[in-house]
mmCIF file of C-alpha atoms in Angstrom:
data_model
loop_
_atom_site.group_PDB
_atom_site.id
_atom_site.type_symbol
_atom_site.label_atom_id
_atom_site.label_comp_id
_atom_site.label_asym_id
_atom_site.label_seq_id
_atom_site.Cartn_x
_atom_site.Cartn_y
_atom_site.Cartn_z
ATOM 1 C CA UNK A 25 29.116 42.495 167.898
ATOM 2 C CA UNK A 26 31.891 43.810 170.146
ATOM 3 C CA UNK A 27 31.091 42.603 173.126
ATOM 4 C CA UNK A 28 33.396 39.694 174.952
ATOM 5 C CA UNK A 29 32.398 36.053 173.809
ATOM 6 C CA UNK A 30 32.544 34.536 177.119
ATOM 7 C CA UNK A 31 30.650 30.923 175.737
ATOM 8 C CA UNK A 32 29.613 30.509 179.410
ATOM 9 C CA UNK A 33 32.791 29.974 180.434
ATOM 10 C CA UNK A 34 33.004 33.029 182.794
ATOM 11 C CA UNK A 35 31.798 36.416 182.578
ATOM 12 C CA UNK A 36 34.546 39.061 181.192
ATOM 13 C CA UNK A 37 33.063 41.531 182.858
ATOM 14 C CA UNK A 38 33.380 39.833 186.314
ATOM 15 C CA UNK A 39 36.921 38.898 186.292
ATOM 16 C CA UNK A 40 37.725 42.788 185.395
ATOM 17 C CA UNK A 41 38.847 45.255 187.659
ATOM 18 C CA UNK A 42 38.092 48.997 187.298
ATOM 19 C CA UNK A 43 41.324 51.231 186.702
ATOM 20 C CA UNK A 44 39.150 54.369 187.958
ATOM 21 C CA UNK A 45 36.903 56.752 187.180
ATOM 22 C CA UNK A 46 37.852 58.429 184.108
ATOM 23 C CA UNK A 47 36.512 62.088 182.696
ATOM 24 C CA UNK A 48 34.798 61.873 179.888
ATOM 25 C CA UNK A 49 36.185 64.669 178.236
ATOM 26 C CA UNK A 50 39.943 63.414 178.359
ATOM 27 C CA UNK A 51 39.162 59.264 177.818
ATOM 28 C CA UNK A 52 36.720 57.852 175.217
ATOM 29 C CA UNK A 53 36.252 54.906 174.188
ATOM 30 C CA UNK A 54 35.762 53.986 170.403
ATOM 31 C CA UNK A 55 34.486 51.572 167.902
ATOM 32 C CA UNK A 56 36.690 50.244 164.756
ATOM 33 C CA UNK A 57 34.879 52.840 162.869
ATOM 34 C CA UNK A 58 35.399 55.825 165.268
ATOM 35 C CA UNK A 59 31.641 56.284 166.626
ATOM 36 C CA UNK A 60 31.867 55.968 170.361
ATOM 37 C CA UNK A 61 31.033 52.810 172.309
ATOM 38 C CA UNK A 62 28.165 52.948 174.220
ATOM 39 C CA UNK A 63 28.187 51.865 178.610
ATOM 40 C CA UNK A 64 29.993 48.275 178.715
ATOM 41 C CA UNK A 65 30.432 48.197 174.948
ATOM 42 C CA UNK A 66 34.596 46.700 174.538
ATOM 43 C CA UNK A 67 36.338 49.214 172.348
ATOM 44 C CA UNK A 68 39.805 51.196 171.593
ATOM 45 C CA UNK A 69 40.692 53.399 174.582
ATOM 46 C CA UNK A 70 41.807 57.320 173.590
ATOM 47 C CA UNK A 71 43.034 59.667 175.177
ATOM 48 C CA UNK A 72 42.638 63.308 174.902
ATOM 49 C CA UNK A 73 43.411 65.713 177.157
ATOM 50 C CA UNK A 74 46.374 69.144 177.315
ATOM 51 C CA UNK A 75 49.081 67.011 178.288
ATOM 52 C CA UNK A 76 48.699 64.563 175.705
ATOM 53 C CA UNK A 77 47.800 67.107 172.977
ATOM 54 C CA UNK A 78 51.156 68.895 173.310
ATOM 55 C CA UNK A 79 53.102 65.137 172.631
ATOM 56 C CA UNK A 80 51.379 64.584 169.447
ATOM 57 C CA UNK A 81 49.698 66.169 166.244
ATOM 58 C CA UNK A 82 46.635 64.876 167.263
ATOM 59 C CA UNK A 83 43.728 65.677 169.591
ATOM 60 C CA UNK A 84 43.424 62.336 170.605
ATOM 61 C CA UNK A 85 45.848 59.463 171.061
ATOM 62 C CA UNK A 86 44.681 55.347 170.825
ATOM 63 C CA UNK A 87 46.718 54.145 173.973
ATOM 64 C CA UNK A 88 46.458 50.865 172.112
ATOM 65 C CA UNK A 89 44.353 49.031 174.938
ATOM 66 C CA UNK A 90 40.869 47.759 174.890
ATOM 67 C CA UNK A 91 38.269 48.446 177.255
ATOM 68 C CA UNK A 92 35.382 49.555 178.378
ATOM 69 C CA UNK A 93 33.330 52.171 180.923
ATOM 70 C CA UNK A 94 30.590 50.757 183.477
ATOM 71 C CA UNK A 95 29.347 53.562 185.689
ATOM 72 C CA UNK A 96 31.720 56.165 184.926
ATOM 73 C CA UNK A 97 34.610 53.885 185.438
ATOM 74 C CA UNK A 98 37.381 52.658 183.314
ATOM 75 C CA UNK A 99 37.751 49.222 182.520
ATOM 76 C CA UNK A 100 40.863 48.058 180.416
ATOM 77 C CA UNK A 101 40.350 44.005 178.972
ATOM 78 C CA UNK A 102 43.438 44.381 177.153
ATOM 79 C CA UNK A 103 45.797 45.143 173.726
ATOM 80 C CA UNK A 104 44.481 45.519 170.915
ATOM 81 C CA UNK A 105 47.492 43.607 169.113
ATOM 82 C CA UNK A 106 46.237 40.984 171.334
ATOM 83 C CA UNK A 107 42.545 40.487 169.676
ATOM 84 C CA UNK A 108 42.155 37.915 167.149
ATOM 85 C CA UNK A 109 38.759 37.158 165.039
ATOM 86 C CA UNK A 110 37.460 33.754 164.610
ATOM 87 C CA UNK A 111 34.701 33.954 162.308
ATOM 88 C CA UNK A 112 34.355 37.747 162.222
ATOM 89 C CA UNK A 113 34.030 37.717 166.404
ATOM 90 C CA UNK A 114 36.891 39.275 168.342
ATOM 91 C CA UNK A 115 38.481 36.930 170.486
ATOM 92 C CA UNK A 116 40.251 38.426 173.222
ATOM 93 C CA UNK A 117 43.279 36.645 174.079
ATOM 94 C CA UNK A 118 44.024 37.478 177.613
ATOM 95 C CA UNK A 119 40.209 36.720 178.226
ATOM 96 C CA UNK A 120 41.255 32.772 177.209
ATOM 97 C CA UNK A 121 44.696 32.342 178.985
ATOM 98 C CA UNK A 122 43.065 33.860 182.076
ATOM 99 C CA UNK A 123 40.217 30.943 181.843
ATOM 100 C CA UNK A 124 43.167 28.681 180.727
ATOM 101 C CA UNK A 125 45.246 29.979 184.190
ATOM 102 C CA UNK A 126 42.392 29.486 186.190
ATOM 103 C CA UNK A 127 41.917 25.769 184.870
ATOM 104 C CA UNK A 128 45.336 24.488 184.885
ATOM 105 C CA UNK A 129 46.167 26.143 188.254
ATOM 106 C CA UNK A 130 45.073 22.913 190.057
ATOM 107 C CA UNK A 131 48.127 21.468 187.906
ATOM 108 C CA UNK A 132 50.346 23.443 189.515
ATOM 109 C CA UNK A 133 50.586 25.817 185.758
ATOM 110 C CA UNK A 134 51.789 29.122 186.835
ATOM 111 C CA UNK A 135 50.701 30.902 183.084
ATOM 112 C CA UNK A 136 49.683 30.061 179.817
ATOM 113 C CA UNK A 137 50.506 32.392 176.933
ATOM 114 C CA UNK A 138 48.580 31.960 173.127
ATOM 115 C CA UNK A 139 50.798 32.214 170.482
ATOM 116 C CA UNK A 140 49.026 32.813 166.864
ATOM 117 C CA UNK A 141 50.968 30.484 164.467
ATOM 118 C CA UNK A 142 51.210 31.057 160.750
ATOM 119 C CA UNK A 143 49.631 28.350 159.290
ATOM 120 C CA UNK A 144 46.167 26.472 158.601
ATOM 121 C CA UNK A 145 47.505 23.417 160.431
ATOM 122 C CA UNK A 146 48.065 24.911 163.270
ATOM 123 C CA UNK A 147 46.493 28.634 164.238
ATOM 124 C CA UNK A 148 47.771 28.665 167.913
ATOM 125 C CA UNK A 149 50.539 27.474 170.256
ATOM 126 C CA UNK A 150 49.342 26.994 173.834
ATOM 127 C CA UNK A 151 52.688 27.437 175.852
ATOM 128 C CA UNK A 152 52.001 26.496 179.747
ATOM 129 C CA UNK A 153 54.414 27.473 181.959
ATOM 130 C CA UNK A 154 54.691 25.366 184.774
ATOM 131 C CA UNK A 155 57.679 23.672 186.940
ATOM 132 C CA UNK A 156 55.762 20.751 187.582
ATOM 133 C CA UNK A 157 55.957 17.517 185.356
ATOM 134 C CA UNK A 158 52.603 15.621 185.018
ATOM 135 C CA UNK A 159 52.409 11.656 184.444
ATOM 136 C CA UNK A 160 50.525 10.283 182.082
ATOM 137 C CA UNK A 161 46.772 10.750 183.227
ATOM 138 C CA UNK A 162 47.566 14.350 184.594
ATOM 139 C CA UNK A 163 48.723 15.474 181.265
ATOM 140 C CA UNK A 164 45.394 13.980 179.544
ATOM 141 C CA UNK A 165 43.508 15.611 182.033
ATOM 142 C CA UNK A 166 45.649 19.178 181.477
ATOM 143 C CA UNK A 167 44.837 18.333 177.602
ATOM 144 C CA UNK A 168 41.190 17.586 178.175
ATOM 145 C CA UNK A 169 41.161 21.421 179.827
ATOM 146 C CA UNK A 170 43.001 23.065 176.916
ATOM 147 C CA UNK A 171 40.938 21.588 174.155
ATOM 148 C CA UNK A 172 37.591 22.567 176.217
ATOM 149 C CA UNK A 173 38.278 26.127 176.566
ATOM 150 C CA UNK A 174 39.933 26.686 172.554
ATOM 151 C CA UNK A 175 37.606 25.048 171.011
ATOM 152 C CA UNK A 176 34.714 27.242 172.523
ATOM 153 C CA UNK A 177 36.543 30.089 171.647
ATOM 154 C CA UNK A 178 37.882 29.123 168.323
ATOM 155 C CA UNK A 179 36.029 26.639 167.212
ATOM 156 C CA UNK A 180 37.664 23.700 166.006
ATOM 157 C CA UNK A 181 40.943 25.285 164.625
ATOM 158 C CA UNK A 182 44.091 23.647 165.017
ATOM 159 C CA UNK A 183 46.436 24.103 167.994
ATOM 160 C CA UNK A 184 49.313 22.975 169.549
ATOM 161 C CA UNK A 185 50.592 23.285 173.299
ATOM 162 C CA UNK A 186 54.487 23.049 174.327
ATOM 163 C CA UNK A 187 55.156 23.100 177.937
ATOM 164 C CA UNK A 188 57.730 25.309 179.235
ATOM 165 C CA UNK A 189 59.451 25.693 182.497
ATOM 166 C CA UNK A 190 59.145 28.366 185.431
ATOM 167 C CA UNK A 191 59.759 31.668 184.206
ATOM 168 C CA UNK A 192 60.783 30.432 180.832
ATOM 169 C CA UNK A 193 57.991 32.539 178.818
ATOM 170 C CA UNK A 194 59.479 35.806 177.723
ATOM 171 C CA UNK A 195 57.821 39.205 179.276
ATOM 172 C CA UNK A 196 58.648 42.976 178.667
ATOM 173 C CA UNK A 197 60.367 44.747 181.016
ATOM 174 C CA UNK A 198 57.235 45.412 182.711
ATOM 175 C CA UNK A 199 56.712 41.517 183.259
ATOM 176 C CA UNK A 200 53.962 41.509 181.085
ATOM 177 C CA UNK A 201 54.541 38.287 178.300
ATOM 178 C CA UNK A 202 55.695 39.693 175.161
ATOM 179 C CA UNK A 203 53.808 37.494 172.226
ATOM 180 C CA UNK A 204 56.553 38.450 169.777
ATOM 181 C CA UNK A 205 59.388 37.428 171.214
ATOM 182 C CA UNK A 206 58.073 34.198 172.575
ATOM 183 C CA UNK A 207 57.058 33.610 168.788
ATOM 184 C CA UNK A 208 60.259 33.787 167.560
ATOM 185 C CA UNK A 209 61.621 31.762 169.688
ATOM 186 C CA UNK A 210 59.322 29.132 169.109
ATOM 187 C CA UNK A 211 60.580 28.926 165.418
#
């Protein structure tokens, strides 16, 4: 099943904005196994067209995003480096920090960013970024939210949250976070 497990904690296909209409002879989106995806089915995003063709040996390039078409429009979910399974269902990871954003922003949490950890004792770091510090029953509360939302997405796998300050999680130059380089630092 490729489609988004929201575990009625908000619709995926809500939240999403379209990036366009696309033509369907220069984008397609495709399953794992190459067959093409079928209207709101989540899969890799190509790209063929002239331009693109001349910049590599292939007729069609994976962009490396996720996403899907609704009515002839493009919708992009995500990365694909950013898709983990949790018993054989994709998880998408900007799909659970943006419920995570949306339920910490009342604690004055400007992002959260999932870090997959290395280990069976603990799967994922939750790092919040946030300039505000919380006393005691505010960071219970902010706890209570985190464990809701990962454990319907993952289940009851282990995780671990480290608070960081404003602007203190790493992004590319584009501003997006960059997973990678916030992992290594957390090591």
């Amino acid at each position: 099943r490729d489609q988004p497990r929201s575990r009625g904690l908000g619709d995926v296909y809500k939240r999403q904005v379209s990036v366009g209409a696309i033509n369907h002879h220069e984008v397609t989106i495709k399953k794992e196994d190459e067959s093409v995806c079928a209207e709101r089915e989540i899969g890799h995003i190509y790209i063929h067209s002239p331009s693109v063709a001349r910049l590599s040996d292939q007729s069609a390039v994976n962009t490396g995003d996720m996403g899907f078409v609704s009515e002839g429009e493009l919708y992009v979910v995500g990365r694909q480096i950013n898709v983990a399974k949790y018993h054989g269902e994709k998880i998408y990871l900007e799909e659970v920090e943006s419920l995570l954003d949306e339920r910490l922003s009342k604690y004055g949490v400007r992002r959260c960013l999932l870090i997959q950890g290395g280990s069976r004792y603990e799967q994922y770091t939750v790092l919040i970024e946030s300039s505000t510090r919380w006393p005691v029953k505010v960071c219970q509360k902010v706890s209570t939210d985190i464990t809701y939302v990962m454990s319907a997405y993952f289940g009851d796998s282990a995780f671990r949250t480290k608070s960081v300050g404003k602007r203190e999680i790493i992004t590319t130059s584009s501003g997006k976070p960059d997973r990678e380089q916030n992992r290594k630092s957390l090591m």
